[in-house]
GROMACS .gro file of C-alpha atoms in nm:
model
  426
    1MET     CA    1   5.093   6.552  15.848
    2LYS     CA    2   5.456   6.664  15.883
    3LYS     CA    3   5.338   7.021  15.933
    4THR     CA    4   5.098   6.915  16.208
    5LEU     CA    5   5.367   6.705  16.379
    6THR     CA    6   5.607   6.998  16.364
    7LEU     CA    7   5.355   7.230  16.529
    8VAL     CA    8   5.284   6.974  16.803
    9LEU     CA    9   5.655   6.932  16.876
   10LEU     CA   10   5.704   7.309  16.878
   11PHE     CA   11   5.413   7.351  17.120
   12ILE     CA   12   5.554   7.081  17.352
   13GLY     CA   13   5.896   7.250  17.334
   14LEU     CA   14   5.746   7.585  17.432
   15ILE     CA   15   5.572   7.425  17.730
   16ILE     CA   16   5.893   7.257  17.845
   17ASN     CA   17   6.095   7.575  17.796
   18ALA     CA   18   5.838   7.782  17.988
   19GLN     CA   19   5.845   7.526  18.267
   20GLU     CA   20   6.224   7.537  18.283
   21ASN     CA   21   6.215   7.916  18.299
   22SER     CA   22   5.941   7.945  18.560
   23ILE     CA   23   6.004   7.977  18.933
   24ASN     CA   24   5.926   7.653  19.111
   25LYS     CA   25   6.015   7.752  19.468
   26ILE     CA   26   6.133   8.061  19.659
   27THR     CA   27   6.327   8.020  19.983
   28PHE     CA   28   6.516   8.252  20.217
   29GLU     CA   29   6.841   8.160  20.391
   30GLY     CA   30   6.992   8.340  20.691
   31LEU     CA   31   6.668   8.453  20.854
   32LYS     CA   32   6.672   8.472  21.232
   33ARG     CA   33   6.414   8.731  21.331
   34THR     CA   34   6.259   8.842  21.004
   35LYS     CA   35   5.955   8.639  20.899
   36GLU     CA   36   5.974   8.460  20.565
   37THR     CA   37   5.600   8.514  20.509
   38PHE     CA   38   5.656   8.890  20.539
   39LEU     CA   39   5.938   8.890  20.283
   40LYS     CA   40   5.741   8.672  20.039
   41ARG     CA   41   5.455   8.920  20.057
   42LEU     CA   42   5.693   9.210  20.000
   43ILE     CA   43   5.891   9.088  19.698
   44LYS     CA   44   5.745   9.117  19.349
   45THR     CA   45   5.879   8.780  19.230
   46LYS     CA   46   5.629   8.500  19.297
   47GLU     CA   47   5.633   8.121  19.274
   48GLY     CA   48   5.495   7.998  18.942
   49ALA     CA   49   5.586   8.319  18.761
   50VAL     CA   50   5.819   8.337  18.463
   51LEU     CA   51   6.179   8.392  18.568
   52ASP     CA   52   6.259   8.766  18.544
   53THR     CA   53   6.613   8.853  18.648
   54LEU     CA   54   6.550   9.228  18.646
   55LYS     CA   55   6.257   9.186  18.883
   56ILE     CA   56   6.470   8.970  19.115
   57ILE     CA   57   6.747   9.231  19.118
   58GLY     CA   58   6.484   9.492  19.209
   59ASP     CA   59   6.362   9.269  19.493
   60VAL     CA   60   6.717   9.239  19.627
   61GLU     CA   61   6.757   9.617  19.631
   62ARG     CA   62   6.421   9.658  19.804
   63LEU     CA   63   6.519   9.402  20.067
   64LYS     CA   64   6.847   9.585  20.135
   65ARG     CA   65   6.653   9.903  20.211
   66LEU     CA   66   6.466   9.737  20.497
   67PRO     CA   67   6.600   9.829  20.842
   68GLY     CA   68   6.610   9.461  20.939
   69ILE     CA   69   6.839   9.357  20.653
   70ALA     CA   70   7.208   9.442  20.621
   71ASN     CA   71   7.263   9.274  20.285
   72ALA     CA   72   7.087   9.041  20.040
   73SER     CA   73   7.180   8.831  19.735
   74TYR     CA   74   7.022   8.555  19.525
   75THR     CA   75   7.110   8.225  19.357
   76PHE     CA   76   6.936   7.990  19.109
   77ALA     CA   77   6.912   7.611  19.105
   78GLU     CA   78   6.762   7.432  18.802
   79THR     CA   79   6.530   7.138  18.877
   80PRO     CA   80   6.311   6.916  18.654
   81SER     CA   81   6.005   7.112  18.765
   82GLY     CA   82   6.155   7.459  18.714
   83THR     CA   83   6.396   7.703  18.879
   84ASP     CA   84   6.443   7.721  19.255
   85LEU     CA   85   6.524   8.076  19.370
   86THR     CA   86   6.707   8.138  19.696
   87TYR     CA   87   6.753   8.477  19.860
   88THR     CA   88   7.044   8.486  20.106
   89ILE     CA   89   6.988   8.738  20.384
   90GLU     CA   90   7.226   8.899  20.633
   91GLU     CA   91   7.013   9.050  20.908
   92ASN     CA   92   7.078   9.369  21.101
   93PHE     CA   93   7.065   9.396  21.477
   94THR     CA   94   6.773   9.637  21.510
   95LEU     CA   95   6.718   9.713  21.881
   96ILE     CA   96   6.914  10.036  21.890
   97PRO     CA   97   6.985  10.246  22.200
   98GLY     CA   98   7.075  10.607  22.135
   99LEU     CA   99   7.261  10.880  22.319
  100ARG     CA  100   7.314  11.239  22.209
  101ILE     CA  101   7.486  11.504  22.419
  102ALA     CA  102   7.519  11.873  22.346
  103THR     CA  103   7.534  12.218  22.501
  104ALA     CA  104   7.192  12.373  22.557
  105ASN     CA  105   7.113  12.731  22.455
  106ASP     CA  106   7.165  12.847  22.814
  107GLY     CA  107   7.510  12.682  22.826
  108SER     CA  108   7.403  12.387  23.040
  109PHE     CA  109   7.459  12.019  22.962
  110ALA     CA  110   7.192  11.868  22.735
  111TYR     CA  111   7.136  11.505  22.644
  112ARG     CA  112   6.889  11.275  22.473
  113VAL     CA  113   6.851  10.901  22.538
  114SER     CA  114   6.639  10.674  22.322
  115ALA     CA  115   6.567  10.315  22.228
  116PHE     CA  116   6.417  10.203  21.897
  117GLU     CA  117   6.330   9.861  21.760
  118PHE     CA  118   6.322   9.867  21.379
  119ASN     CA  119   6.214   9.506  21.315
  120LEU     CA  120   5.940   9.446  21.569
  121PHE     CA  121   5.769   9.105  21.529
  122GLY     CA  122   5.995   9.028  21.233
  123ASN     CA  123   5.804   9.242  20.984
  124ASN     CA  124   5.998   9.569  21.011
  125GLN     CA  125   5.761   9.753  21.239
  126LEU     CA  126   5.917  10.043  21.429
  127LEU     CA  127   5.860  10.101  21.799
  128GLY     CA  128   6.058  10.349  22.005
  129ALA     CA  129   6.073  10.627  22.258
  130PHE     CA  130   6.306  10.903  22.376
  131TYR     CA  131   6.370  11.123  22.676
  132GLU     CA  132   6.554  11.454  22.640
  133LYS     CA  133   6.692  11.703  22.890
  134ASN     CA  134   6.758  12.032  22.712
  135VAL     CA  135   6.712  12.291  22.989
  136PHE     CA  136   6.363  12.135  23.028
  137ASN     CA  137   6.229  11.779  23.000
  138SER     CA  138   6.093  11.631  22.677
  139TYR     CA  139   5.976  11.287  22.568
  140GLY     CA  140   5.811  11.106  22.280
  141ALA     CA  141   5.693  10.766  22.157
  142PHE     CA  142   5.668  10.629  21.802
  143TRP     CA  143   5.503  10.333  21.626
  144GLU     CA  144   5.511  10.266  21.253
  145HIS     CA  145   5.402   9.969  21.045
  146PRO     CA  146   5.476  10.047  20.678
  147PHE     CA  147   5.313   9.723  20.556
  148LEU     CA  148   5.019   9.680  20.794
  149PHE     CA  149   4.745   9.649  20.531
  150SER     CA  150   4.944   9.525  20.231
  151ASP     CA  151   5.287   9.551  20.067
  152LYS     CA  152   5.181   9.902  19.958
  153LEU     CA  153   4.992  10.052  20.253
  154GLY     CA  154   5.083  10.109  20.618
  155VAL     CA  155   5.035  10.346  20.909
  156GLY     CA  156   5.238  10.548  21.158
  157LEU     CA  157   5.156  10.713  21.492
  158ASN     CA  158   5.361  10.923  21.732
  159TYR     CA  159   5.322  11.153  22.031
  160GLN     CA  160   5.579  11.411  22.143
  161ASP     CA  161   5.590  11.656  22.431
  162VAL     CA  162   5.892  11.878  22.367
  163THR     CA  163   6.003  12.171  22.585
  164THR     CA  164   6.317  12.367  22.504
  165GLN     CA  165   6.470  12.708  22.552
  166GLU     CA  166   6.470  12.874  22.210
  167PRO     CA  167   6.611  13.207  22.096
  168VAL     CA  168   6.367  13.419  21.897
  169PHE     CA  169   6.524  13.678  21.669
  170PHE     CA  170   6.344  14.014  21.676
  171GLU     CA  171   6.464  14.326  21.494
  172GLU     CA  172   6.563  14.476  21.830
  173GLY     CA  173   6.766  14.169  21.926
  174ASP     CA  174   6.720  13.807  22.023
  175LYS     CA  175   6.546  13.692  22.340
  176ASN     CA  176   6.505  13.347  22.495
  177TYR     CA  177   6.164  13.185  22.522
  178ARG     CA  178   6.048  12.862  22.678
  179PHE     CA  179   5.891  12.670  22.392
  180ASN     CA  180   5.650  12.379  22.447
  181SER     CA  181   5.491  12.172  22.175
  182ARG     CA  182   5.262  11.874  22.234
  183ASN     CA  183   5.202  11.685  21.909
  184LEU     CA  184   4.983  11.388  21.821
  185GLU     CA  185   5.051  11.269  21.466
  186ALA     CA  186   4.895  11.002  21.243
  187ASN     CA  187   5.011  10.909  20.892
  188LEU     CA  188   4.912  10.676  20.611
  189LEU     CA  189   5.217  10.532  20.434
  190PHE     CA  190   5.202  10.443  20.064
  191SER     CA  191   5.454  10.240  19.863
  192PHE     CA  192   5.337  10.267  19.504
  193ASP     CA  193   5.626  10.073  19.353
  194PHE     CA  194   5.998  10.008  19.395
  195ASN     CA  195   6.092  10.376  19.351
  196ASN     CA  196   5.793  10.582  19.468
  197GLU     CA  197   5.660  10.632  19.822
  198ALA     CA  198   5.426  10.882  19.983
  199GLU     CA  199   5.275  10.982  20.318
  200LEU     CA  200   4.954  11.163  20.411
  201GLY     CA  201   4.889  11.269  20.767
  202ALA     CA  202   4.771  11.518  21.022
  203ILE     CA  203   4.926  11.656  21.340
  204LEU     CA  204   4.727  11.807  21.627
  205VAL     CA  205   4.949  12.059  21.807
  206LYS     CA  206   4.922  12.259  22.129
  207GLU     CA  207   5.200  12.517  22.125
  208SER     CA  208   5.316  12.784  22.367
  209TYR     CA  209   5.599  13.037  22.408
  210SER     CA  210   5.679  13.213  22.735
  211PHE     CA  211   5.952  13.470  22.795
  212GLU     CA  212   6.258  13.337  22.982
  213GLY     CA  213   6.564  13.494  23.142
  214ASN     CA  214   6.666  13.772  23.375
  215ASP     CA  215   6.703  14.034  23.103
  216PRO     CA  216   6.409  14.272  23.061
  217PRO     CA  217   6.172  14.181  22.777
  218LEU     CA  218   6.157  14.387  22.462
  219PRO     CA  219   5.889  14.657  22.454
  220ASN     CA  220   5.581  14.573  22.247
  221ARG     CA  221   5.692  14.214  22.213
  222PRO     CA  222   5.483  13.927  22.357
  223LEU     CA  223   5.565  13.769  22.691
  224ASN     CA  224   5.343  13.467  22.628
  225LEU     CA  225   5.195  13.305  22.320
  226ASN     CA  226   4.954  13.012  22.301
  227ALA     CA  227   4.804  12.844  21.999
  228ASP     CA  228   4.624  12.527  21.896
  229LYS     CA  229   4.715  12.412  21.545
  230LEU     CA  230   4.619  12.143  21.299
  231ILE     CA  231   4.890  12.053  21.050
  232TYR     CA  232   4.803  11.876  20.727
  233ARG     CA  233   5.110  11.697  20.596
  234ALA     CA  234   5.196  11.533  20.262
  235ALA     CA  235   5.529  11.381  20.162
  236TYR     CA  236   5.655  11.217  19.844
  237ARG     CA  237   5.983  11.024  19.800
  238TYR     CA  238   6.154  10.902  19.488
  239VAL     CA  239   6.421  10.646  19.578
  240ASP     CA  240   6.671  10.496  19.335
  241LEU     CA  241   6.957  10.377  19.554
  242ASP     CA  242   7.196  10.085  19.542
  243ILE     CA  243   7.305  10.003  19.897
  244GLU     CA  244   7.608   9.794  19.989
  245TYR     CA  245   7.674   9.827  20.362
  246GLN     CA  246   7.829  10.175  20.414
  247TYR     CA  247   7.826  10.259  20.042
  248LEU     CA  248   7.539  10.432  19.862
  249ASP     CA  249   7.501  10.490  19.489
  250GLY     CA  250   7.212  10.670  19.322
  251LEU     CA  251   6.970  10.944  19.418
  252GLN     CA  252   6.672  11.019  19.637
  253SER     CA  253   6.433  11.313  19.636
  254GLU     CA  254   6.193  11.385  19.922
  255PHE     CA  255   5.932  11.661  19.914
  256THR     CA  256   5.733  11.759  20.224
  257GLY     CA  257   5.446  12.005  20.217
  258GLN     CA  258   5.251  12.122  20.523
  259TYR     CA  259   4.958  12.352  20.582
  260ILE     CA  260   4.976  12.478  20.941
  261GLN     CA  261   4.628  12.595  21.037
  262LEU     CA  262   4.582  12.811  21.347
  263LEU     CA  263   4.271  12.677  21.520
  264GLN     CA  264   4.277  12.898  21.827
  265GLY     CA  265   4.523  13.144  21.973
  266ASP     CA  266   4.540  13.442  22.205
  267ALA     CA  267   4.562  13.790  22.057
  268PRO     CA  268   4.944  13.801  22.023
  269GLY     CA  269   4.938  13.443  21.895
  270GLU     CA  270   4.711  13.541  21.610
  271GLU     CA  271   4.970  13.800  21.508
  272PHE     CA  272   5.287  13.592  21.544
  273LEU     CA  273   5.169  13.229  21.509
  274GLN     CA  274   4.933  13.260  21.215
  275SER     CA  275   4.839  12.995  20.958
  276PHE     CA  276   5.093  12.935  20.683
  277ILE     CA  277   5.225  12.686  20.426
  278SER     CA  278   5.564  12.515  20.464
  279LEU     CA  279   5.742  12.356  20.167
  280ARG     CA  280   6.070  12.163  20.168
  281ASN     CA  281   6.256  11.940  19.924
  282ASP     CA  282   6.571  11.738  19.991
  283LEU     CA  283   6.757  11.606  19.687
  284THR     CA  284   7.041  11.366  19.773
  285TYR     CA  285   7.288  11.216  19.529
  286TYR     CA  286   7.551  10.950  19.605
  287LYS     CA  287   7.832  10.816  19.390
  288LYS     CA  288   8.057  10.525  19.481
  289ILE     CA  289   8.415  10.606  19.378
  290GLY     CA  290   8.674  10.334  19.338
  291LYS     CA  291   8.710  10.068  19.605
  292GLY     CA  292   8.659  10.273  19.920
  293GLY     CA  293   8.522  10.613  19.825
  294ASN     CA  294   8.172  10.757  19.841
  295TRP     CA  295   8.071  11.108  19.729
  296ALA     CA  296   7.751  11.232  19.899
  297ASN     CA  297   7.550  11.547  19.829
  298ARG     CA  298   7.232  11.703  19.964
  299LEU     CA  299   7.051  12.009  19.830
  300ARG     CA  300   6.775  12.141  20.058
  301LEU     CA  301   6.526  12.403  19.940
  302ALA     CA  302   6.270  12.535  20.188
  303ALA     CA  303   6.015  12.815  20.195
  304ALA     CA  304   5.727  12.930  20.414
  305ILE     CA  305   5.433  13.120  20.266
  306GLY     CA  306   5.202  13.326  20.485
  307ASN     CA  307   5.427  13.406  20.782
  308GLU     CA  308   5.702  13.606  20.611
  309ASP     CA  309   5.706  13.873  20.882
  310SER     CA  310   5.689  13.649  21.190
  311PRO     CA  311   6.007  13.616  21.399
  312PHE     CA  312   5.880  13.269  21.501
  313ALA     CA  313   6.009  13.135  21.169
  314PRO     CA  314   5.998  12.759  21.096
  315PHE     CA  315   6.346  12.693  20.952
  316THR     CA  316   6.634  12.678  21.197
  317LEU     CA  317   7.008  12.719  21.142
  318ASP     CA  318   7.157  12.446  21.360
  319ASN     CA  319   7.457  12.212  21.391
  320GLN     CA  320   7.250  11.894  21.379
  321LEU     CA  321   7.026  11.997  21.088
  322ASN     CA  322   7.218  12.175  20.816
  323ILE     CA  323   7.553  12.352  20.885
  324ARG     CA  324   7.810  12.166  21.096
  325GLY     CA  325   8.006  12.392  21.332
  326VAL     CA  326   7.765  12.685  21.328
  327GLY     CA  327   7.620  12.626  21.677
  328ASN     CA  328   7.284  12.537  21.829
  329THR     CA  329   6.979  12.726  21.697
  330VAL     CA  330   7.173  13.035  21.595
  331ASP     CA  331   6.919  13.177  21.350
  332ARG     CA  332   6.572  13.128  21.207
  333GLY     CA  333   6.438  13.192  20.860
  334THR     CA  334   6.127  13.180  20.644
  335ALA     CA  335   6.318  13.033  20.347
  336ALA     CA  336   6.649  12.849  20.305
  337ILE     CA  337   6.889  12.705  20.050
  338VAL     CA  338   7.144  12.458  20.190
  339LEU     CA  339   7.403  12.248  20.007
  340ASN     CA  340   7.600  11.977  20.188
  341THR     CA  341   7.868  11.789  19.999
  342GLU     CA  342   8.117  11.542  20.142
  343TYR     CA  343   8.363  11.274  20.040
  344ARG     CA  344   8.366  10.961  20.257
  345HIS     CA  345   8.655  10.717  20.235
  346THR     CA  346   8.697  10.383  20.409
  347LEU     CA  347   9.024  10.387  20.603
  348TYR     CA  348   8.988  10.049  20.771
  349GLU     CA  349   8.746   9.759  20.728
  350LYS     CA  350   8.757   9.422  20.895
  351GLY     CA  351   8.455   9.200  20.941
  352TRP     CA  352   8.170   9.406  21.081
  353PHE     CA  353   8.382   9.713  21.174
  354VAL     CA  354   8.457  10.013  20.950
  355ILE     CA  355   8.645  10.339  21.008
  356GLN     CA  356   8.556  10.603  20.752
  357SER     CA  357   8.705  10.948  20.701
  358ASN     CA  358   8.504  11.246  20.585
  359ALA     CA  359   8.581  11.583  20.426
  360PHE     CA  360   8.284  11.815  20.380
  361VAL     CA  361   8.163  12.160  20.283
  362ASP     CA  362   7.833  12.294  20.420
  363VAL     CA  363   7.697  12.616  20.274
  364GLY     CA  364   7.357  12.778  20.313
  365SER     CA  365   7.162  13.102  20.313
  366TRP     CA  366   6.842  13.209  20.488
  367ARG     CA  367   6.564  13.459  20.433
  368ASN     CA  368   6.507  13.635  20.765
  369ALA     CA  369   6.165  13.746  20.886
  370GLY     CA  370   6.036  14.045  20.690
  371GLU     CA  371   6.299  14.013  20.414
  372ASP     CA  372   6.253  13.939  20.043
  373PHE     CA  373   6.355  13.618  19.867
  374SER     CA  374   6.648  13.813  19.722
  375GLN     CA  375   6.824  13.783  20.059
  376LEU     CA  376   6.888  13.418  19.973
  377PHE     CA  377   7.126  13.533  19.699
  378ASP     CA  378   7.275  13.865  19.816
  379GLY     CA  379   7.527  13.707  20.057
  380THR     CA  380   7.407  13.881  20.375
  381SER     CA  381   7.289  13.558  20.538
  382THR     CA  382   7.523  13.306  20.375
  383ARG     CA  383   7.720  13.063  20.595
  384LEU     CA  384   8.018  12.861  20.466
  385TYR     CA  385   8.167  12.581  20.675
  386PRO     CA  386   8.423  12.330  20.542
  387GLY     CA  387   8.533  12.056  20.777
  388LEU     CA  388   8.670  11.710  20.852
  389GLY     CA  389   8.525  11.412  21.030
  390LEU     CA  390   8.537  11.045  21.120
  391ARG     CA  391   8.281  10.766  21.112
  392PHE     CA  392   8.286  10.447  21.321
  393ILE     CA  393   8.049  10.196  21.163
  394HIS     CA  394   7.906   9.859  21.263
  395LYS     CA  395   7.798   9.697  20.936
  396ARG     CA  396   7.536   9.465  21.089
  397ILE     CA  397   7.359   9.703  21.328
  398PHE     CA  398   7.099   9.922  21.162
  399ASN     CA  399   7.212  10.286  21.135
  400ALA     CA  400   7.508  10.215  21.365
  401VAL     CA  401   7.725  10.503  21.247
  402PHE     CA  402   7.895  10.707  21.518
  403ARG     CA  403   7.958  11.043  21.355
  404LEU     CA  404   8.218  11.302  21.459
  405ASP     CA  405   8.269  11.624  21.256
  406TYR     CA  406   8.449  11.954  21.306
  407GLY     CA  407   8.335  12.253  21.102
  408PHE     CA  408   8.549  12.561  21.035
  409GLY     CA  409   8.355  12.882  20.976
  410ILE     CA  410   8.466  13.120  20.701
  411GLY     CA  411   8.373  13.488  20.712
  412ASN     CA  412   8.310  13.762  20.966
  413ASN     CA  413   8.192  13.647  21.310
  414ALA     CA  414   8.212  13.281  21.201
  415THR     CA  415   8.245  13.011  21.465
  416ASN     CA  416   8.408  12.669  21.474
  417GLY     CA  417   8.249  12.368  21.632
  418LEU     CA  418   8.250  11.994  21.701
  419VAL     CA  419   7.937  11.802  21.604
  420PHE     CA  420   7.864  11.438  21.677
  421GLY     CA  421   7.567  11.208  21.653
  422ILE     CA  422   7.434  10.870  21.542
  423GLY     CA  423   7.383  10.797  21.173
  424GLN     CA  424   7.529  10.960  20.867
  425TYR     CA  425   7.459  11.335  20.846
  426PHE     CA  426   7.249  11.266  20.538
   0.00000   0.00000   0.00000
């Protein structure tokens, strides 16, 4: 009898303990635009489930990665019916205008204006468009809903009509071409779990090059190229980042593979714009140092297979992409290794406003058209650019980082240059 009574009391105790450690209610405080139903669908912690602090911490980190959220935290409150869980949210302002100015390849004034909403309808949809004047006119429009079908599956669409003046680097010298690319892209977006994401998509491209300038064209080089392409694209991201406003800690790796299939082209196009495979991986590592420091690193590896001899190479050496201070579209390559490392330090912080200093080193090497992979390591195409910069940051506007950097070239024929833009460089 005593044994039976003991078992009954133990069973009742387990039930009471389970009830006390289960989640009775989940609420969100601080929401203005973001929908609570969207966040409840997104988080892994559910009402009625056993309290799991590690899962809640993971939910907080996932919430902080959303464009619509600047910061998130959680608190518990014990009740007779279980634990009430409250997520406290600080939202970002997410309707972001953009302006970028530069010097075009012909020396004229170039600019790009844009507007993007990153939390459309309160469920972190993206909608945006841009107009660019870079010798010629360009424009594009984008829509993305990462969680359209579920918390794991979404979709993205965009259309771009881009026309620029681009230098093409032949053995006999470089010549300017008018480049036009009209792209229609569709992607499926997968979020497998907290750390792993992927994309699968296709891009239909109509592409053309036409010779520009008053200089005579090179003999036996094309004056015009036209090609229709279909690009099959796959991307995979591993994300393990702790985000606290302007500070990042952890790592992220993103691999992108593309098969660029030539559907139709004129005779020169079949020679210079043939089908090929493009592979690229960006590995970024961040380390928070002390109270105001942040060490950031990016290693980019890229290679093209199938167009090794084409001067219309896919990887560009450019201020805004890889080496600060080098200039605008100064070289092209069929493979690249680029390392960017920088130390960011908060000089001033009050409320929503932050001033951050930056000291960086950008170094990279390229494999030129027709060269072997060994060129990546023999020093003939290596660029080294240390530099200094400033960041002006609004902590509660998504990606509101005004970036200003000056790179100092080291080596023969090196240049110096000022680079500015919106958002951290990486």
